Short mmCIF file of C-alpha atoms and ligand atoms in Angstrom, two decimals:
data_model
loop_
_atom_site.label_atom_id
_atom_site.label_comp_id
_atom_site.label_asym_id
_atom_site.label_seq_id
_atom_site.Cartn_x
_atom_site.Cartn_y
_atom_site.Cartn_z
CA UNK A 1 139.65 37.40 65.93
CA UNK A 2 143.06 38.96 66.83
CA UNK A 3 142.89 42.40 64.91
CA UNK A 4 139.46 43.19 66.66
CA UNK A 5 141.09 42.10 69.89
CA UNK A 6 144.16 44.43 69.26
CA UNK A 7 141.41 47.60 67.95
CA UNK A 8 139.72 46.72 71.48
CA UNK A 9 143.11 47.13 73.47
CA UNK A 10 144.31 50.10 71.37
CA UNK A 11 140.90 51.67 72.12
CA UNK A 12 141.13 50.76 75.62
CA UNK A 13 144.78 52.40 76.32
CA UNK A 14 143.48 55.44 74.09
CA UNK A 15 140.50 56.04 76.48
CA UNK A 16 142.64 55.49 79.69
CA UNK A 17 145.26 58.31 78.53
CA UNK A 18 142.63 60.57 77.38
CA UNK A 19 143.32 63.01 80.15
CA UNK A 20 140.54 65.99 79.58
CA UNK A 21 136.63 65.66 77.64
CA UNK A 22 138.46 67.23 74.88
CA UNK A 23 141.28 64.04 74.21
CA UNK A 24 138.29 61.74 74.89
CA UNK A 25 136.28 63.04 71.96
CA UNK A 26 139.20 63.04 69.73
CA UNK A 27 139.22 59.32 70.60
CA UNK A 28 135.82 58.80 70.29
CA UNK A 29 136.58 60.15 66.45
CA UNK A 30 139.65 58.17 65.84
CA UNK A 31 137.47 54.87 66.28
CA UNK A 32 133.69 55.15 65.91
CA UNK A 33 134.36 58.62 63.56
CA UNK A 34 133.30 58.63 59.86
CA UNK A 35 136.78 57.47 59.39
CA UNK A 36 137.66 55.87 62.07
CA UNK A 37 139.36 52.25 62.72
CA UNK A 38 136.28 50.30 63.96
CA UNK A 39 133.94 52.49 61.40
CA UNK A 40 136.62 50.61 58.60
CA UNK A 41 136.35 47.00 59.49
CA UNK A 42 132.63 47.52 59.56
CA UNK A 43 133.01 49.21 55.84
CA UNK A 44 134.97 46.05 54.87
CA UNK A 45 132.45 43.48 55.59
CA UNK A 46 131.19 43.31 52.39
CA UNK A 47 134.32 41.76 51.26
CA UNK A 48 134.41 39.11 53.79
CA UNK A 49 133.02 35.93 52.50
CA UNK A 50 129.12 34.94 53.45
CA UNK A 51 129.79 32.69 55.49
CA UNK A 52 131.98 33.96 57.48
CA UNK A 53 130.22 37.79 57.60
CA UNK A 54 127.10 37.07 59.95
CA UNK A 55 129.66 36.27 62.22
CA UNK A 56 132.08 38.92 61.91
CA UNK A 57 129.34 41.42 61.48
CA UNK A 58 127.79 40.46 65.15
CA UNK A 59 131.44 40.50 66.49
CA UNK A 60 132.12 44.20 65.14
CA UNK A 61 128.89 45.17 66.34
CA UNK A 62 129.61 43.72 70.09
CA UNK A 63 132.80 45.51 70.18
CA UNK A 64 131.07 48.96 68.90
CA UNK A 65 128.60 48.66 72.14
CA UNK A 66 131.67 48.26 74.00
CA UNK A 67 133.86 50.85 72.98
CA UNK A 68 130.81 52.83 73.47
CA UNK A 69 130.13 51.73 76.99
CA UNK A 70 133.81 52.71 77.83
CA UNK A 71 133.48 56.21 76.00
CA UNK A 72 130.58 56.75 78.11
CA UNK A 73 132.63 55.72 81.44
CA UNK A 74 135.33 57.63 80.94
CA UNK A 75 133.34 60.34 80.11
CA UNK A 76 131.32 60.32 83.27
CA UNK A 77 135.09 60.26 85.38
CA UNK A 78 136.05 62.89 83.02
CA UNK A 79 132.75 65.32 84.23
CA UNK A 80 132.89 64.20 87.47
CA UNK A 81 136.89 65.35 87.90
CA UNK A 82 136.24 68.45 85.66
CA UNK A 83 133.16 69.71 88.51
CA UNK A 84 135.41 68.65 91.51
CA UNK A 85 138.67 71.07 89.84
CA UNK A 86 135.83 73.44 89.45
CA UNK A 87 134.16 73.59 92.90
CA UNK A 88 137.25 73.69 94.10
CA UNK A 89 138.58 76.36 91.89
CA UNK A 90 135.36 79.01 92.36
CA UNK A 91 135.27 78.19 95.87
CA UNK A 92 134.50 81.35 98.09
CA UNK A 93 135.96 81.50 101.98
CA UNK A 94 132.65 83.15 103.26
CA UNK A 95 134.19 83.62 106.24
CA UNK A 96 136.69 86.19 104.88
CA UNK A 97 136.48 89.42 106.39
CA UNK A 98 134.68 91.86 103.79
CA UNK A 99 137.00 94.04 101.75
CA UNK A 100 137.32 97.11 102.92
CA UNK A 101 134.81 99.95 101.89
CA UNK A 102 136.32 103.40 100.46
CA UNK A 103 135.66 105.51 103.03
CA UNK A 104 131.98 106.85 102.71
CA UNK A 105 130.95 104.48 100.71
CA UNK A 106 129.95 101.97 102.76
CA UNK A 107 126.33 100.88 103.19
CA UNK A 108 125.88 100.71 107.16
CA UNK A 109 122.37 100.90 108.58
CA UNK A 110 121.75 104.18 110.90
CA UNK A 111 118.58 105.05 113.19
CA UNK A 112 116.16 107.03 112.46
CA UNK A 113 116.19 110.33 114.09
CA UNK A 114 112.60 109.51 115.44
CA UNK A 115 113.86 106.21 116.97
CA UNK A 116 116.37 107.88 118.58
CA UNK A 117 114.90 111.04 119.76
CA UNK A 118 112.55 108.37 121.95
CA UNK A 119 115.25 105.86 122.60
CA UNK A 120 116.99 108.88 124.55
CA UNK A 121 113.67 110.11 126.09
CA UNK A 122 113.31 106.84 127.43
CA UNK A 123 116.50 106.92 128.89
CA UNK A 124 115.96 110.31 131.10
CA UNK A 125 112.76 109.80 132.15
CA UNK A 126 113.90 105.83 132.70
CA UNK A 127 116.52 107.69 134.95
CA UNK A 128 113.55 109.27 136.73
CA UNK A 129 111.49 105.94 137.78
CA UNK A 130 109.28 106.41 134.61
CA UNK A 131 108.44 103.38 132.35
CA UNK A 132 107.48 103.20 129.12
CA UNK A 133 104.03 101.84 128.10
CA UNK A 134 102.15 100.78 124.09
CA UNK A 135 99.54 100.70 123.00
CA UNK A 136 97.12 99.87 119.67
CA UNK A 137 97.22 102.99 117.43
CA UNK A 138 93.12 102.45 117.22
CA UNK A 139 91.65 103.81 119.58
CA UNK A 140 87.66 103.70 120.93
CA UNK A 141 86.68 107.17 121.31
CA UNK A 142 85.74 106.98 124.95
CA UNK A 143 89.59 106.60 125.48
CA UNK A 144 91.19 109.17 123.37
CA UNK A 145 88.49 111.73 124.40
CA UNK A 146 85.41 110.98 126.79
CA UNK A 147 87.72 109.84 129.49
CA UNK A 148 89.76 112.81 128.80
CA UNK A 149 86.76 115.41 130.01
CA UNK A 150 86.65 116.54 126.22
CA UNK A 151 83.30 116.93 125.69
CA UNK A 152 80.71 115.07 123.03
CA UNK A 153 80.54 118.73 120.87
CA UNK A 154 84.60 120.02 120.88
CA UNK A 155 86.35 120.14 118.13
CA UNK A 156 88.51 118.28 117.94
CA UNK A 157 86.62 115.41 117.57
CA UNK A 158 85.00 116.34 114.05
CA UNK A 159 85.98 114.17 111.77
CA UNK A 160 88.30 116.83 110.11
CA UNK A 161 90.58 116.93 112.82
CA UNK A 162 90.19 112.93 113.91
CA UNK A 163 90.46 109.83 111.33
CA UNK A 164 87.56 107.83 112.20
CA UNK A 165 87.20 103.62 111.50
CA UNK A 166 84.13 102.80 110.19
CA UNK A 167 81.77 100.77 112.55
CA UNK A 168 81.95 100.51 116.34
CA UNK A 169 83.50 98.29 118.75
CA UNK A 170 82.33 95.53 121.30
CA UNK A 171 80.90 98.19 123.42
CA UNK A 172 79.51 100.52 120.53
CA UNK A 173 82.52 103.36 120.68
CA UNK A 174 83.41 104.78 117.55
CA UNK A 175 86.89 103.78 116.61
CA UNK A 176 89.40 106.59 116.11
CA UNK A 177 93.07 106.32 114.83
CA UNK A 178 94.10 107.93 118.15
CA UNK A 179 95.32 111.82 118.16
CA UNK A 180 97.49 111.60 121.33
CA UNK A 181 98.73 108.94 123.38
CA UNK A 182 96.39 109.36 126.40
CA UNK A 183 94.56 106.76 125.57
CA UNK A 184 97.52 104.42 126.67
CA UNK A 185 97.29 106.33 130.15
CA UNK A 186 93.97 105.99 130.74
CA UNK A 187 94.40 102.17 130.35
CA UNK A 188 97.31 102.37 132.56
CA UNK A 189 95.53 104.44 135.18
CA UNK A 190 92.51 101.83 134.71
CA UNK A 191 94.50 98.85 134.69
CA UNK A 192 96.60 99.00 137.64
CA UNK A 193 97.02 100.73 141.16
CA UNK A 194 98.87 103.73 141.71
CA UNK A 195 101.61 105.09 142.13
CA UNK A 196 101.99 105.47 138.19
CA UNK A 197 105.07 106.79 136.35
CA UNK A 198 104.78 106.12 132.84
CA UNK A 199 105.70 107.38 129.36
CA UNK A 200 103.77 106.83 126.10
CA UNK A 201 105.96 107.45 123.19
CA UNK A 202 104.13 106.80 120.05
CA UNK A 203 102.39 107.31 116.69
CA UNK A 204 99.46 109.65 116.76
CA UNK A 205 97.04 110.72 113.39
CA UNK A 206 95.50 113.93 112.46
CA UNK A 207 93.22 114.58 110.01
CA UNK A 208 93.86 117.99 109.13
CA UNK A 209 97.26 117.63 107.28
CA UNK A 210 99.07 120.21 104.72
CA UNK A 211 102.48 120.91 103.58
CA UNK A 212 103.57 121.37 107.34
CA UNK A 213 101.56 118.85 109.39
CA UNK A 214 102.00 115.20 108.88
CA UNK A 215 98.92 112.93 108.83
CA UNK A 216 101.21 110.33 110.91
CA UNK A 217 103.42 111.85 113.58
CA UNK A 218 104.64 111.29 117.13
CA UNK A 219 104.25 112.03 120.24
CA UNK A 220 105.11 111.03 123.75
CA UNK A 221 103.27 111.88 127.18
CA UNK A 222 104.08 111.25 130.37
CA UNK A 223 102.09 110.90 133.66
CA UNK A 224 102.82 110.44 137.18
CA UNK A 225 99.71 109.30 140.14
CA UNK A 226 100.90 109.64 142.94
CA UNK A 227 99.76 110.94 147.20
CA UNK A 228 100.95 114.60 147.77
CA UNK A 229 102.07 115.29 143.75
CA UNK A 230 102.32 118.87 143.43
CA UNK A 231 103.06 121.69 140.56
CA UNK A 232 106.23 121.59 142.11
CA UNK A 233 106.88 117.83 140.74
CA UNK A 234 105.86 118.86 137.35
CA UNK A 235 108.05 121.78 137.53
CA UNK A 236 111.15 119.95 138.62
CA UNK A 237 110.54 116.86 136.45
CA UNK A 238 109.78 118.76 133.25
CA UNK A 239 112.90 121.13 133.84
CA UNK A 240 115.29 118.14 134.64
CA UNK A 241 113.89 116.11 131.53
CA UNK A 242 114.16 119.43 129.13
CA UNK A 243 117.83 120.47 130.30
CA UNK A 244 118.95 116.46 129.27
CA UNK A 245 117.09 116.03 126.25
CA UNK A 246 118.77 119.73 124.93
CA UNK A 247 122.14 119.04 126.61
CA UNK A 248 122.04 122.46 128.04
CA UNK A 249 122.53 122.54 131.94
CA UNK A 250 121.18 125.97 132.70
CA UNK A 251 118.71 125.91 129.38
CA UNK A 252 115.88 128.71 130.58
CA UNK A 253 112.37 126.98 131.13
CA UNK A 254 109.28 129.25 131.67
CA UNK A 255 105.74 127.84 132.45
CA UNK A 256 102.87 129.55 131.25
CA UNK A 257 98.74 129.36 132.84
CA UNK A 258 97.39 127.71 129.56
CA UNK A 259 94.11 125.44 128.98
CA UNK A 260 93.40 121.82 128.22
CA UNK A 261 90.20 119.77 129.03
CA UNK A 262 92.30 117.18 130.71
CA UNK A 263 94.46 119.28 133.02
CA UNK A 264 93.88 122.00 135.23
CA UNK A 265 95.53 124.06 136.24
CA UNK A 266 97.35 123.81 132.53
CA UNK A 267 100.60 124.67 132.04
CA UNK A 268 102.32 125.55 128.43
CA UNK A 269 106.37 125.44 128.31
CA UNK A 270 108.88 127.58 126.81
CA UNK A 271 112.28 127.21 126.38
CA UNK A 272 114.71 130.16 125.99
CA UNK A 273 116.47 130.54 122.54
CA UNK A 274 117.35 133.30 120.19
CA UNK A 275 115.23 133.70 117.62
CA UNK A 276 117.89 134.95 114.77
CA UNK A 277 120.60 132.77 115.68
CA UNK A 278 117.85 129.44 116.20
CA UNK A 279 120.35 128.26 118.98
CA UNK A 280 118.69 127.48 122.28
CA UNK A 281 119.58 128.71 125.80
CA UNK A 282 119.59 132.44 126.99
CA UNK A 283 118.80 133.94 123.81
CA UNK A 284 116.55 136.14 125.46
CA UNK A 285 113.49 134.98 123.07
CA UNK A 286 110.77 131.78 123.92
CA UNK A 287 110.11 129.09 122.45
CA UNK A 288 106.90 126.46 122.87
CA UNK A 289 107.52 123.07 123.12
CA UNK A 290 105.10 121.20 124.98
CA UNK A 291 101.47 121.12 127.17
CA UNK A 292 101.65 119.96 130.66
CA UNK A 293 98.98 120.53 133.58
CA UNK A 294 97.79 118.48 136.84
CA UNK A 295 95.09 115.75 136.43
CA UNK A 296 91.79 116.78 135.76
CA UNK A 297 89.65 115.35 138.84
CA UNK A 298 86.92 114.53 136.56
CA UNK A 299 89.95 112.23 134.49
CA UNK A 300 90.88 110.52 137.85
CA UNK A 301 87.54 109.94 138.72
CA UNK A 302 86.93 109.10 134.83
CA UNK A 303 89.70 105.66 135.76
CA UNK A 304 87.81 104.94 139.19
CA UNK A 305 90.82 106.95 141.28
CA UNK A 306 89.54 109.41 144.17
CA UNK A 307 91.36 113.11 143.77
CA UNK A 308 90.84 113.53 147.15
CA UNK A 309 93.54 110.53 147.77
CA UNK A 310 95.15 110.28 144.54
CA UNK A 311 97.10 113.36 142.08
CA UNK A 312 98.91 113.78 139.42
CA UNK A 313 100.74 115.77 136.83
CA UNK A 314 100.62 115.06 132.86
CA UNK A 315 102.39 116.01 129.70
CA UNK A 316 102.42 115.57 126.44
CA UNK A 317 104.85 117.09 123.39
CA UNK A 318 105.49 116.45 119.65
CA UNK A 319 108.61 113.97 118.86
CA UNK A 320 109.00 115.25 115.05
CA UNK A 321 109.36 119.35 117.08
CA UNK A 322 111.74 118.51 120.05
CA UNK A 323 114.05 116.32 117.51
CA UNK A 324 114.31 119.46 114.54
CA UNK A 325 114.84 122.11 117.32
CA UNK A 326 117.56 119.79 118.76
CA UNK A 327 119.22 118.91 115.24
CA UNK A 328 118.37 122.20 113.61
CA UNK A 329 116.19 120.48 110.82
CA UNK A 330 114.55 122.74 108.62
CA UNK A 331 111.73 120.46 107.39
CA UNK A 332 109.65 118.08 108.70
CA UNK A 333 108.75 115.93 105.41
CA UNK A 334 111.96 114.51 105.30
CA UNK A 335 111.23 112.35 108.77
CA UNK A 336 108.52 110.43 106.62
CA UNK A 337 110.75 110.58 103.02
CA UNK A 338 112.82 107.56 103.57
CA UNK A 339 115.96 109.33 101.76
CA UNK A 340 119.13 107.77 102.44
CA UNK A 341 121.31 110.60 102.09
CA UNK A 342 118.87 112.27 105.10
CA UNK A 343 118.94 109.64 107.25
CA UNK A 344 122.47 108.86 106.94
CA UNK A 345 123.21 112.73 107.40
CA UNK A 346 121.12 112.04 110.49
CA UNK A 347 121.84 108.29 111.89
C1 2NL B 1 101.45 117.52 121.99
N1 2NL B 1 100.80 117.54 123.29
C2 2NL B 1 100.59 118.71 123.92
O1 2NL B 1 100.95 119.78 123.44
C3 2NL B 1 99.92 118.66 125.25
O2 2NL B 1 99.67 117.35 125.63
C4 2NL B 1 99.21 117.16 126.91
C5 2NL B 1 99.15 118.22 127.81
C6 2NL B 1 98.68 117.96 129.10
C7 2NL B 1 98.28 116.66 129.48
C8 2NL B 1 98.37 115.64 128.53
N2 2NL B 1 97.97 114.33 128.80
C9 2NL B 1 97.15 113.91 129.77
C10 2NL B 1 96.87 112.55 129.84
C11 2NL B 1 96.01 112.11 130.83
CL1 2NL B 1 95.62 110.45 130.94
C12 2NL B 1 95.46 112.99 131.73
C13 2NL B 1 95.79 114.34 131.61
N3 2NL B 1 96.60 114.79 130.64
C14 2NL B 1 98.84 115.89 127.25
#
């Protein structure tokens, strides 16, 4: 009949200018509401004569379902318009530069002193032919001391100086958490023909920590095998490497008769500094900083080389001791802390 035609239409036009989810419920109210224009005709069927309400009363009904179904359209447009204005609203330009950081504020990585003490040893002795080998940090025993002429009874491999593994390996050594990197040059000298000129920079274990020894440090060694190498090479290279590392061109280097099971003869290494002051150079005072000697015979003949044809010098120092002396740092807990502020100070 003609008014439920004309509610239709008015509903329709009402839904089509309901411009935002908020109009469209105030139009969902205005008809299908409590007291709304379609809830009204379906209040008045019970005036409408029998006959004619079955009829009527299916008609309304039809027209509810499909002022309904249109509600529910428009409604979906309505979302679907309101999430487009929003995606595009919130949208973020990723590709913006970052705003700028107050100054000192600003979270940049940095590397550690450690990392860059033996990035820069790399660098001098890479300047000097040397290359750098790794190596596992467990170690069998054979390698970090048999091969080494240290012998079954020294001390330093009780198990209060040396972290032991429990078990053995393939070939029944005890497994140690290695306490130098020698081990790597023994491989190296085993593995491959000389002439050798490597460095081992790398993490090495004690057992007998306290307040001022780390059970995890560092240290790097060096070794050249070579025909004709003399104390004179060790000299030279040792000097040249020490005077880079420091920065100081005329830094004062004094080598002193020494012992080590490995080396002989054995030479310990001073540099010149001044005790009071702590700055190095001709400070008139010494200062240790690392072992050195030529290869034990018994070592070369340990890795299948013949002294008589092959020598060599060796070396060894501690990363954590050439880095403070160089930066002036006080402490050596601080390498191991993972502080920020200290590394930053640092990177
Ligand atoms: C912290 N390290 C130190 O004070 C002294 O270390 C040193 C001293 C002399 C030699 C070596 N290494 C070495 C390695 C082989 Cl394969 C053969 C002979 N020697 C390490």
């Amino acid at each position: 009949t003609d008014d439920l035609a004309a509610l239709r239409a008015e509903a329709e036009m009402a839904l089509a200018g309901a411009a935002d989810l908020r109009a469209l419920d105030a139009v969902r109210v205005a008809v299908l509401g409590k007291s709304g224009s379609l809830s009204g005709l379906l209040k008045g069927l019970g005036a409408v004569p029998a006959e004619a309400r079955k009829e009527r009363g299916a008609a309304l009904n039809r027209l509810k379902n499909e002022v309904e179904a249109l509600l529910e359209a428009r409604k979906a447009v309505l979302e679907a318009e309101a999430l487009t204005a929003r995606l595009k609203a919130e949208r973020l330009d990723v590709s913006l530069p970052p705003r700028p950081f107050a100054p000192g504020t600003a979270a940049e990585g940095g590397i550690h002193p450690i990392s860059r003490t033996i990035e820069e040893l790399t660098a001098i002795f890479g300047s000097m032919g040397f290359r750098v080998v790794e190596g596992p940090d467990i170690e069998g025993d054979w390698y970090n001391f048999g091969a080494l002429n240290i012998p079954d009874h020294h001390p330093a491999r009780q198990d209060h100086d040396t972290f032991y593994m429990p078990g053995t390996d393939a070939a029944g050594q005890r497994l140690v958490l290695r306490t130098q990197t020698s081990p790597l040059q023994i491989r190296t000298m085993l593995g491959e023909p000389p002439p050798i000129r490597i460095i081992a920079p790398g993490r090495t274990y004690r057992a007998d920590h306290d307040a001022t020894h780390s059970p995890m440090f560092h240290q790097v060694e060096g070794l050249v095998i070579d025909r004709g190498i003399t104390l004179g090479h060790l000299k030279g290279c040792l000097t040249d490497f020490l005077r880079a590392f420091f920065g100081i061109s005329d830094l004062p280097v004094r080598f002193r008769s020494s012992y080590f099971p490995f080396t002989e003869p054995s030479m310990e290494v001073d540099i010149g500094w001044n005790r009071k002051t702590g700055e190095l150079g001709g400070g008139g005072d010494w200062l240790e900083i690392l072992g050195s000697g030529m290869v034990h015979p018994k070592v070369l003949a340990n890795c299948g080389l013949d002294p008589r044809e092959w020598q060599g010098f060796a070396f060894g120092m501690g990363i954590e001791r050439i880095t403070m002396l160089k930066h002036g740092m006080p402490d050596l807990r601080p390498f191991y802390e993972s502080d920020l502020r200290w590394l930053r100070h640092w990177a």
